[in-house]
C-alpha atoms as a PDB file:
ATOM      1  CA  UNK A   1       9.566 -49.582  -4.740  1.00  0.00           C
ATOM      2  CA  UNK A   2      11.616 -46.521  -5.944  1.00  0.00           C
ATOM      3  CA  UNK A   3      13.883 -45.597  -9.243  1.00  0.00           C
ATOM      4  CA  UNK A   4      17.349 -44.440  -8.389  1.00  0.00           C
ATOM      5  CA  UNK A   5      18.839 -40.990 -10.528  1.00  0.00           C
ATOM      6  CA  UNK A   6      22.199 -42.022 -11.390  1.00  0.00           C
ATOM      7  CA  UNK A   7      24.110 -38.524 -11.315  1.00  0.00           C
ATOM      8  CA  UNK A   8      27.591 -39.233 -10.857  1.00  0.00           C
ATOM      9  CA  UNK A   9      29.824 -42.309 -11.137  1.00  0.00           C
ATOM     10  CA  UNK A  10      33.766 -42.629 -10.617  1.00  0.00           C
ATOM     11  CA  UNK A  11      34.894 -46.641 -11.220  1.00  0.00           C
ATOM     12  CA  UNK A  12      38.731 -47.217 -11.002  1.00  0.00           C
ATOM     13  CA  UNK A  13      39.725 -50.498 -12.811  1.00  0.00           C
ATOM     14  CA  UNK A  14      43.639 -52.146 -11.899  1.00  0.00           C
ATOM     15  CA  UNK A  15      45.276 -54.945 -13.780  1.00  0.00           C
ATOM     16  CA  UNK A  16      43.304 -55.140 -16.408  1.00  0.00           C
ATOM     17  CA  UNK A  17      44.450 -56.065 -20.149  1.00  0.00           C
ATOM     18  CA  UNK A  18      44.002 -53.751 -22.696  1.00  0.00           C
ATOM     19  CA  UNK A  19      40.684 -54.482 -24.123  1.00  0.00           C
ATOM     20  CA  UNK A  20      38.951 -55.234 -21.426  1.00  0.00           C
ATOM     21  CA  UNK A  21      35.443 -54.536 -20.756  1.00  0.00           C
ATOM     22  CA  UNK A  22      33.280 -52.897 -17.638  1.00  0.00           C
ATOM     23  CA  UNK A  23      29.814 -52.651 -18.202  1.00  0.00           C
ATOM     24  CA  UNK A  24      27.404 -50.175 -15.927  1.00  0.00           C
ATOM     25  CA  UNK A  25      23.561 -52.408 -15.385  1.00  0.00           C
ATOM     26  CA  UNK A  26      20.687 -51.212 -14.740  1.00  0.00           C
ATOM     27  CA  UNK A  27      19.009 -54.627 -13.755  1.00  0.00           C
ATOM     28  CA  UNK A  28      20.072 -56.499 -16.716  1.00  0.00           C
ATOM     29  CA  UNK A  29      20.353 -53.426 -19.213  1.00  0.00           C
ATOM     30  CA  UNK A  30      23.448 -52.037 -20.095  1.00  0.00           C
ATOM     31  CA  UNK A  31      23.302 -48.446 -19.886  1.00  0.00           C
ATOM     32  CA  UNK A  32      27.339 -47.900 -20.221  1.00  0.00           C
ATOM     33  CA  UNK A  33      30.397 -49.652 -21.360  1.00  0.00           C
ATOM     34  CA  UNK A  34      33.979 -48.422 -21.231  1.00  0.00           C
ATOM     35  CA  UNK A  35      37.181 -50.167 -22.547  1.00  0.00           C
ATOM     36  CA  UNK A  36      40.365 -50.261 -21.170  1.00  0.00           C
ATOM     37  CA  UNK A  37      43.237 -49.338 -23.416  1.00  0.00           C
ATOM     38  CA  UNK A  38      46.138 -50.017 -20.690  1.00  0.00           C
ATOM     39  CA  UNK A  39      46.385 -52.278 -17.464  1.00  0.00           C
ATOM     40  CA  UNK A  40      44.327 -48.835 -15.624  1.00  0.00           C
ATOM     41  CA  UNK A  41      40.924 -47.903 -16.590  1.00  0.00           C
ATOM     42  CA  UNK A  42      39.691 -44.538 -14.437  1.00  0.00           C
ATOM     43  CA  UNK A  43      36.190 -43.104 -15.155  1.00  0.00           C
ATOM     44  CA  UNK A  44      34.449 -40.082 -13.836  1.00  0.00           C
ATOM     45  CA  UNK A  45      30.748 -39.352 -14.957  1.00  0.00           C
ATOM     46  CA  UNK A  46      28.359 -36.485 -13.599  1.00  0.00           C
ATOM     47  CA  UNK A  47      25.116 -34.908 -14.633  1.00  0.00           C
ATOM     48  CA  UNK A  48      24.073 -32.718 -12.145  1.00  0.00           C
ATOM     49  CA  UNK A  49      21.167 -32.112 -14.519  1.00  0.00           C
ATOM     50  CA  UNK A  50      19.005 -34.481 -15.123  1.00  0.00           C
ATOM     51  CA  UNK A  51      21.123 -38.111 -14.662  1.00  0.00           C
ATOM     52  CA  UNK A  52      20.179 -41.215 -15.399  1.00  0.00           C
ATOM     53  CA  UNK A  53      17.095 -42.305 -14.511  1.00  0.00           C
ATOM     54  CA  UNK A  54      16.646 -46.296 -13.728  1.00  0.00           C
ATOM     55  CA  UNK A  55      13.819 -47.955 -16.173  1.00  0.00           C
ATOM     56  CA  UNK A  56      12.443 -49.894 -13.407  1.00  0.00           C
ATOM     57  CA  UNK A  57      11.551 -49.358  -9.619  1.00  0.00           C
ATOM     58  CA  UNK A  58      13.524 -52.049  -7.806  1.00  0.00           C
ATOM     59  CA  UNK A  59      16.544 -52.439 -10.492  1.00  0.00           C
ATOM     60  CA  UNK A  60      19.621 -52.712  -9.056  1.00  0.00           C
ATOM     61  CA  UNK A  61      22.770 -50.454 -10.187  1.00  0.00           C
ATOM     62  CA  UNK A  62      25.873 -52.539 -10.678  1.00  0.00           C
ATOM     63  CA  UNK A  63      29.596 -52.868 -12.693  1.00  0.00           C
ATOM     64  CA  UNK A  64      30.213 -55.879 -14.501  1.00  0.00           C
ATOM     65  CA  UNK A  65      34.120 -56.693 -15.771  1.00  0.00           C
ATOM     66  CA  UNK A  66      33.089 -58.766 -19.210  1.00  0.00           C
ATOM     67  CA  UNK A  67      36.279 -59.912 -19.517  1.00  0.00           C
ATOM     68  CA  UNK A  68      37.853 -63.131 -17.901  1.00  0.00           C
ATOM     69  CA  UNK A  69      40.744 -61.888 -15.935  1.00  0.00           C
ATOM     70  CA  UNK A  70      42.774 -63.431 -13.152  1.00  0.00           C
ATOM     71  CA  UNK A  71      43.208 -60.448 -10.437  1.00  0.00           C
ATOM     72  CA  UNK A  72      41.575 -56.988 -10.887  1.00  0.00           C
ATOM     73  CA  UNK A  73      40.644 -54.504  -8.681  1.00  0.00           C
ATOM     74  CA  UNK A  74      37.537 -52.353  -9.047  1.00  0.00           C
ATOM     75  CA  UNK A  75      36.462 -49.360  -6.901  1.00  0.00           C
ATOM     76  CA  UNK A  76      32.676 -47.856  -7.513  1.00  0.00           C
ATOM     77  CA  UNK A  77      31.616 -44.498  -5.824  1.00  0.00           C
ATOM     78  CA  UNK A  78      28.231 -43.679  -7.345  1.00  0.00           C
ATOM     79  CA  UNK A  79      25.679 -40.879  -5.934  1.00  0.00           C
ATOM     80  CA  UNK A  80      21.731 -40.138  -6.831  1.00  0.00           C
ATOM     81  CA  UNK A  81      19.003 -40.256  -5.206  1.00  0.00           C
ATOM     82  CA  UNK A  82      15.474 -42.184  -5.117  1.00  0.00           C
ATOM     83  CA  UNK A  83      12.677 -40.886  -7.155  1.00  0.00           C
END
């Protein structure tokens, strides 16, 4: 199995309440958390550099909303590589 290099990440969150959480997991490990402060949550990450390297060949990369909420949208566009 591979690592993936997390180098850029864009999430767009809708109808959310402020307060709510998104989580970025690498397996099980959190490696990011944003809050909302409005109903709209719009991140946009990159490290051309080095980025984020995954602590386990095999993990899998995903967003978690924390919060209970009845209808939310969530769009993900995230780009690395395998190492």
């Amino acid at each position: 199995g591979k690592k993936f290099r997390l180098r850029r990440l864009t999430i767009t969150a809708t109808g959310l309440t402020s307060g709510d959480v998104l989580e970025v997991r690498d397996g099980a490990t959190v490696i990011r958390q944003y809050v909302a402060q409005g109903t709209t949550l719009q991140v946009v990450e990159r490290d051309d550099a080095n980025g984020y390297l995954s602590a386990a060949a095999n993990n899998v990369l995903n967003v978690r909303h924390v919060t209970t909420a009845a209808s939310i949208r969530i769009a993900v566009n995230a780009s690395g590589n395998e190492e």
